GROMACS .gro file of C-alpha atoms in nm:
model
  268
    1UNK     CA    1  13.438   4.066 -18.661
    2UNK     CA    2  13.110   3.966 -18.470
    3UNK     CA    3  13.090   4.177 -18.156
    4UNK     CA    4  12.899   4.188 -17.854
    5UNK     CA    5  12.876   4.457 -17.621
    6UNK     CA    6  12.531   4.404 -17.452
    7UNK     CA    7  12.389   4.123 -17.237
    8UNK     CA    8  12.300   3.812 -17.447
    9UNK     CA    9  11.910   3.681 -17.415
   10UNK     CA   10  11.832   3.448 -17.143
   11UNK     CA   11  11.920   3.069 -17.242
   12UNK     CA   12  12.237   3.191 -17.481
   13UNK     CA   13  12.568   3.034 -17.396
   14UNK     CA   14  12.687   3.389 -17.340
   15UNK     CA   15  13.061   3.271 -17.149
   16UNK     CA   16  13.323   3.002 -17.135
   17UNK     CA   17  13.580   2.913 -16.885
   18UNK     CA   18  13.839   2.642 -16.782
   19UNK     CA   19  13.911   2.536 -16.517
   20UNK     CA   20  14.261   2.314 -16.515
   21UNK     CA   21  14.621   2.243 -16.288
   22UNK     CA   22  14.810   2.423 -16.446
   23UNK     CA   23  14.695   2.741 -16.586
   24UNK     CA   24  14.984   2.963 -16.713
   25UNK     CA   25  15.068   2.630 -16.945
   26UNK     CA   26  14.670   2.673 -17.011
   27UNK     CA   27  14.733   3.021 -17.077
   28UNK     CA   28  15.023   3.004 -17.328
   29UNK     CA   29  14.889   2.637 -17.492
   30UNK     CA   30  14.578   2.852 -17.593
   31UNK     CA   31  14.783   3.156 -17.699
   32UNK     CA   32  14.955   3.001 -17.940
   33UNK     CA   33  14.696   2.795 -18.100
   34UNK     CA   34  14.467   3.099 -18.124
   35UNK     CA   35  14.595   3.395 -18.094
   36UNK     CA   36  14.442   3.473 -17.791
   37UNK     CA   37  14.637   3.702 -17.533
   38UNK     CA   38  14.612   3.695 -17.121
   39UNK     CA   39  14.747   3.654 -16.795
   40UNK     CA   40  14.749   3.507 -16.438
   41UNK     CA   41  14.483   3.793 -16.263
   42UNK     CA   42  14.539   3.942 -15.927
   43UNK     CA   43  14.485   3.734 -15.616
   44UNK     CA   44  14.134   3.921 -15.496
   45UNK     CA   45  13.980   3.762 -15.829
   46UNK     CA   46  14.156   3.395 -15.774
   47UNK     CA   47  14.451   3.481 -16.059
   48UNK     CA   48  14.144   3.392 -16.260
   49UNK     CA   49  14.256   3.521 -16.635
   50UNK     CA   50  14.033   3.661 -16.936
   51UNK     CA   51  14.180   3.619 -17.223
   52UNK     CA   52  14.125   3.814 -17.539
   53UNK     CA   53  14.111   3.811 -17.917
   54UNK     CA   54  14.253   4.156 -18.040
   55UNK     CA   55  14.135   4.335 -17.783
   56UNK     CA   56  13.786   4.140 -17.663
   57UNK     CA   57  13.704   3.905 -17.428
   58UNK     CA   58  13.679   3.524 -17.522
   59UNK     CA   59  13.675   3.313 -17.233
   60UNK     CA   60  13.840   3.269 -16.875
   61UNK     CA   61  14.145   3.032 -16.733
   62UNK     CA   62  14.119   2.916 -16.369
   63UNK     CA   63  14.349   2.732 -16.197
   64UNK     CA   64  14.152   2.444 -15.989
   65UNK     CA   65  14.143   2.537 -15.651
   66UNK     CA   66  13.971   2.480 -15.306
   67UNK     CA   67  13.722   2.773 -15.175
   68UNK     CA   68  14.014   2.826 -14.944
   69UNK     CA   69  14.225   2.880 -15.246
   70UNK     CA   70  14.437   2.546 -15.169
   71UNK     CA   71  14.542   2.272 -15.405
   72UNK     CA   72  14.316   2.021 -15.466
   73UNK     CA   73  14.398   1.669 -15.388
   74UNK     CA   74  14.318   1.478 -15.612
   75UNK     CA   75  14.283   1.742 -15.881
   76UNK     CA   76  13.950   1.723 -16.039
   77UNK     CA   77  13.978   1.667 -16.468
   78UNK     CA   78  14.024   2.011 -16.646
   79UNK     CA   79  13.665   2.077 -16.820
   80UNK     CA   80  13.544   2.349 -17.010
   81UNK     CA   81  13.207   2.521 -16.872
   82UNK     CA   82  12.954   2.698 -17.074
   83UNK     CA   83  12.766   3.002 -16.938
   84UNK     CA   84  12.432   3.054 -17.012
   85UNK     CA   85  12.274   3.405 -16.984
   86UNK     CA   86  12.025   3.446 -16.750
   87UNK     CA   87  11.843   3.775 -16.612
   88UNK     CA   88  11.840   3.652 -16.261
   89UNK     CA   89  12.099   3.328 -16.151
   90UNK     CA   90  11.907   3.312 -15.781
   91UNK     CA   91  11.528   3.257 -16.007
   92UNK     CA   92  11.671   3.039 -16.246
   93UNK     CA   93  11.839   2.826 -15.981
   94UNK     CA   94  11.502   2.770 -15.826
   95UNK     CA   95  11.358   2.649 -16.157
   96UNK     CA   96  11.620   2.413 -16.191
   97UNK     CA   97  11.564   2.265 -15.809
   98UNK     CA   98  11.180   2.220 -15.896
   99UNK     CA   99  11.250   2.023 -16.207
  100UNK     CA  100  11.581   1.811 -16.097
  101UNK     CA  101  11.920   2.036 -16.136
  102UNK     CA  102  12.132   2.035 -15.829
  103UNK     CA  103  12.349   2.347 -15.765
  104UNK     CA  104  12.735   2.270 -15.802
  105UNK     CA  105  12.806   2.645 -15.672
  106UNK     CA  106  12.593   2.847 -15.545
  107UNK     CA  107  12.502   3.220 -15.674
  108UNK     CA  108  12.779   3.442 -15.598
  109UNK     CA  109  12.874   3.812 -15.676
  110UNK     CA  110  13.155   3.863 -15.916
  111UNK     CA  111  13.233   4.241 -15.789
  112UNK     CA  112  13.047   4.430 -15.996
  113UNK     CA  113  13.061   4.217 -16.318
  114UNK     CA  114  12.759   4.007 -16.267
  115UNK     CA  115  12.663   3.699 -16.098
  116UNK     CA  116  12.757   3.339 -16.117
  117UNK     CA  117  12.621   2.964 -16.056
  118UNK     CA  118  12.680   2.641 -16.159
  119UNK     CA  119  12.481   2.381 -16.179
  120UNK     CA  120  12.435   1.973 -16.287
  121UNK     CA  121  12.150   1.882 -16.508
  122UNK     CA  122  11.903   1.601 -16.420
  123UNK     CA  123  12.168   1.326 -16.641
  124UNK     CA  124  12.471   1.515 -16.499
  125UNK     CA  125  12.615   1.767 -16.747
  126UNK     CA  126  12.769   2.063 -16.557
  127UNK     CA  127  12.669   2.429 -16.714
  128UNK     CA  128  12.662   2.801 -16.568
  129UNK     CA  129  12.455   3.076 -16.510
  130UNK     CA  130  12.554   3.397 -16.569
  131UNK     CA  131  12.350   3.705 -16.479
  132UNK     CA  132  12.540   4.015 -16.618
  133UNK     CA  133  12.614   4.376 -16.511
  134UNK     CA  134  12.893   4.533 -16.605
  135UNK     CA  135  13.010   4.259 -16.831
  136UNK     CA  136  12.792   4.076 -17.098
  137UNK     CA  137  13.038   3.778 -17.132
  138UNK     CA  138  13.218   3.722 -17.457
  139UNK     CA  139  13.278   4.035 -17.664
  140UNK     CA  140  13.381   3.828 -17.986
  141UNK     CA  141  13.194   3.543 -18.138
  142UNK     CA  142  13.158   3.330 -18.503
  143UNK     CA  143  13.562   3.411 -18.567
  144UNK     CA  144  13.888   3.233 -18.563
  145UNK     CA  145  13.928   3.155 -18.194
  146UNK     CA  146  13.593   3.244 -18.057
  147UNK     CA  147  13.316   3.073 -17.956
  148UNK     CA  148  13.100   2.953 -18.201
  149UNK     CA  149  12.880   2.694 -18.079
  150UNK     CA  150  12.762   2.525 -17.789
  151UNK     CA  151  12.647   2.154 -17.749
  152UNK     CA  152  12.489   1.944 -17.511
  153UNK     CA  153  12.550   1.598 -17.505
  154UNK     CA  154  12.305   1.356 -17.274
  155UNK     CA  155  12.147   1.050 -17.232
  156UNK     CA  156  11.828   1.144 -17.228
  157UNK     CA  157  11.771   1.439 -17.537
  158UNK     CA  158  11.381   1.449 -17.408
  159UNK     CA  159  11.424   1.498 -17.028
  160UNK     CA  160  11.696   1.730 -17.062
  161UNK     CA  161  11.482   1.915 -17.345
  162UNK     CA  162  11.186   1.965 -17.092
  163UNK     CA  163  11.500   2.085 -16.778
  164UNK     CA  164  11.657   2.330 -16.976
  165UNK     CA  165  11.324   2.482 -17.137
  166UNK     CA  166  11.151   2.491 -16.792
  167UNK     CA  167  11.445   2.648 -16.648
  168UNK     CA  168  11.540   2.866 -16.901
  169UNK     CA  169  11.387   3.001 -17.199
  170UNK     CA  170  11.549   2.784 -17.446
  171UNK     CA  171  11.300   2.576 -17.678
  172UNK     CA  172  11.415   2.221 -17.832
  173UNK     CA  173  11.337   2.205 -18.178
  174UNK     CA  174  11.439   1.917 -18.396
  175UNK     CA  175  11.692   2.076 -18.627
  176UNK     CA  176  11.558   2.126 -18.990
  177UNK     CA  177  11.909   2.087 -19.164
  178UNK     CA  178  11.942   1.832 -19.437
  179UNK     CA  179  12.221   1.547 -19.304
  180UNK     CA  180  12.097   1.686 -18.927
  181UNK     CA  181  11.851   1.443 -18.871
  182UNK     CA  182  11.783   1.320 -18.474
  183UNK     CA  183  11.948   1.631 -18.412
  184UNK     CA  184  11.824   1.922 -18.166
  185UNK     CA  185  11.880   2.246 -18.172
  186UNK     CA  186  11.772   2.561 -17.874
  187UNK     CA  187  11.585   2.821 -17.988
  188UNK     CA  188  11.598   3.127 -17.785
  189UNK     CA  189  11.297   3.334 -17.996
  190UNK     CA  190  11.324   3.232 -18.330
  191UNK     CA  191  11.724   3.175 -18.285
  192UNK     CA  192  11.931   2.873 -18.241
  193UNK     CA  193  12.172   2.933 -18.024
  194UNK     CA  194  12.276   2.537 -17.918
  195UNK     CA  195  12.239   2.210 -17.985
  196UNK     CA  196  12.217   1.913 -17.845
  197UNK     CA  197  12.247   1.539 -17.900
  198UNK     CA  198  12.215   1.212 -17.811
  199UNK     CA  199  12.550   1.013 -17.588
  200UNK     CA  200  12.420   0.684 -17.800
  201UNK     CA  201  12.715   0.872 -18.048
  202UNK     CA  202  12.988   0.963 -17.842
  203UNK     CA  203  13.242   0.672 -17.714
  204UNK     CA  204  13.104   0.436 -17.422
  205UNK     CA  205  13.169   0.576 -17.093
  206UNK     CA  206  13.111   0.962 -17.181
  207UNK     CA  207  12.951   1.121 -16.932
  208UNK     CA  208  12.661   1.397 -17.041
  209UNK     CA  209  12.873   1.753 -17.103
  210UNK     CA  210  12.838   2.051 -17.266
  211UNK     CA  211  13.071   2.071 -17.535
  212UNK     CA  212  13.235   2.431 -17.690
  213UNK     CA  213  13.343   2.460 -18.022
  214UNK     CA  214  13.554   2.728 -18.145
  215UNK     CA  215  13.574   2.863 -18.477
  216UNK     CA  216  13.896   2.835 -18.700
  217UNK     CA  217  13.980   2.928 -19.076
  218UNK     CA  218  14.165   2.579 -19.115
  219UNK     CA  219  14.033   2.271 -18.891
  220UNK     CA  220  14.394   2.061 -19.073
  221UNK     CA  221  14.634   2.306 -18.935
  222UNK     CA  222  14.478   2.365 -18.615
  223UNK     CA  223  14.484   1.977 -18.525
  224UNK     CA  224  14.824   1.965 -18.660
  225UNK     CA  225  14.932   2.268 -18.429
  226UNK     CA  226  14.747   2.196 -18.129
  227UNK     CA  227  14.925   1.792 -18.124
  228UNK     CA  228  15.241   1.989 -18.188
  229UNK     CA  229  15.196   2.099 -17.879
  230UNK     CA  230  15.069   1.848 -17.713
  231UNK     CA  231  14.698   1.810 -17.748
  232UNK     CA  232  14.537   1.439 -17.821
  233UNK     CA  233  14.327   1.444 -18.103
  234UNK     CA  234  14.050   1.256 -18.030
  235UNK     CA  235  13.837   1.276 -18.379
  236UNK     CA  236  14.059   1.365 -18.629
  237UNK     CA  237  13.897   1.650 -18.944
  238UNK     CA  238  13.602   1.522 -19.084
  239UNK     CA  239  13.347   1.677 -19.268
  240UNK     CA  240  12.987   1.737 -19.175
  241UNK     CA  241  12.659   1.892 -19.216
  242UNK     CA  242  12.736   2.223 -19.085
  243UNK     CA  243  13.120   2.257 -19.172
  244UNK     CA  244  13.470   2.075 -19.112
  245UNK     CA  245  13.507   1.999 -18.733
  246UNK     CA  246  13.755   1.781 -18.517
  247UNK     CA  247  13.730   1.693 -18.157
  248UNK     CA  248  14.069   1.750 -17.901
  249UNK     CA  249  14.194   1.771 -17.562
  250UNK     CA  250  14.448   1.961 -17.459
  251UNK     CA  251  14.745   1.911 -17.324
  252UNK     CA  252  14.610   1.875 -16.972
  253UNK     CA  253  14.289   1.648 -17.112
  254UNK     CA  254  14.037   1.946 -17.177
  255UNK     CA  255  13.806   1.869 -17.446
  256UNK     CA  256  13.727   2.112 -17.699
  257UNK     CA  257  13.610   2.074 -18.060
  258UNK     CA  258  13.708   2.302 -18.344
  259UNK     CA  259  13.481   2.376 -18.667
  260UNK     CA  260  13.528   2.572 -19.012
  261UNK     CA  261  13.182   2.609 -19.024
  262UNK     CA  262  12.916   2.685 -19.314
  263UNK     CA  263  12.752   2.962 -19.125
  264UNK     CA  264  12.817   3.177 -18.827
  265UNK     CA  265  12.617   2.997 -18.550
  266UNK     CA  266  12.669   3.195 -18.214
  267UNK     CA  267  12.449   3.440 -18.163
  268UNK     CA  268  12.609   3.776 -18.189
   0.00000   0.00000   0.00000
């Protein structure tokens, strides 16, 4: 099992969280398609919940709230974020000001975990920072019901290539997999740790996101389980270059994809 236990390079997607209505239905939808275990937190951390996988962190549930911890009205969609690692969120917030990012939340304390931000990219996709202290952000990656990989989809691959590379020290390489052509991977060092690809692919009116996919042993049963319980599948199994992989949203419309993939692809 691929563990983590220090703080993940600058530019890695390093943390994932969701933010959705209703979040002990989140909680137990999630449970029982992966394994994962969790539960509503106390009210000084928002009831925010981090669940595990046999014993390790994998990602956080939020229920969507105002700062003044009422109900939104109307309730925003339910989205998955990605988190990438940064050594300093209030630095790397600057860099994305000078080159076009606007700041969705501004850097915040997390007790004495680390520090938070979130932020839109120049074509609109929402990501986060996280700077970490006492906790690196997932402890499990590259296994059935982790994280395993991390895409950007925009409409513009080039500008958002130069944002995230002058804000963050992630490189965009054109990937060098046979059946990956047009696609881009980021290269933190001489690692990919991302990709990223062009909207031109996804169905009209899809807004630039960052997509999470998590890694499962059967991609068939998953989908099968996860519309059992009430998920939409929204591209059924199919195979491709780097595995099997299908695209849902669950039952409260937050998209996820899963993969049986080739190779392990989050870096560890």
């Amino acid at each position: 099992m691929p563990e983590k236990n220090t703080p993940y390079l600058a530019g890695t997607p390093c943390w994932i969280d969701l933010m959705i209505p209703d979040q002990q239905a989140a909680i137990d939808f999630y449970r029982d398609l992966f394994g994962w275990q969790g539960e509503i937190g106390p009210p000084e951390t928002g009831g925010y919940a981090v669940c595990t996988l046999k014993g390790r962190p994998v990602a956080g549930i939020m229920a969507a709230m105002n700062p003044d911890g009422s109900r939104p009205d109307p309730m925003p969609p339910a989205v998955w974020t990605t988190y990438l690692a940064t050594e300093s969120v209030d630095d790397t917030l600057g860099k994305a000001g000078d080159v076009g990012g606007k700041v969705v939340m501004p850097g915040m304390d997390v007790m004495d975990l680390g520090r938070m931000a979130v932020v839109a990219d120049p074509q609109g996709a929402v990501f986060g920072l996280w700077e970490a202290k006492s906790f690196p952000g997932a402890g499990t990656v590259n296994e059935h019901g982790a994280l395993i990989w991390s895409e950007l989809s925009t409409s513009d691959p080039e500008a958002a290539g130069r944002f995230y590379a002058a804000t963050l020290p992630m490189n965009p390489v054109p990937s060098a997999m046979e059946g990956a052509e047009g696609y881009t991977e980021f290269q933190v060092g001489d690692r990919a740790v991302g990709g990223m690809m062009n909207l031109d692919q996804a169905p009209p009116g899809t807004p630039p996101h960052w997509m999470v996919y998590f890694a499962v042993d059967d991609v068939d049963s998953v989908v099968a389980a996860a519309a059992r319980a009430g998920a939409t599948v929204l591209a059924p199994p199919f195979d491709m270059v780097a595995g099997r992989m299908a695209v849902l949203a669950d039952p409260q419309g937050a998209v996820f994809s899963v993969i049986a993939a080739t190779v392990p692809q989050q870096p560890a």
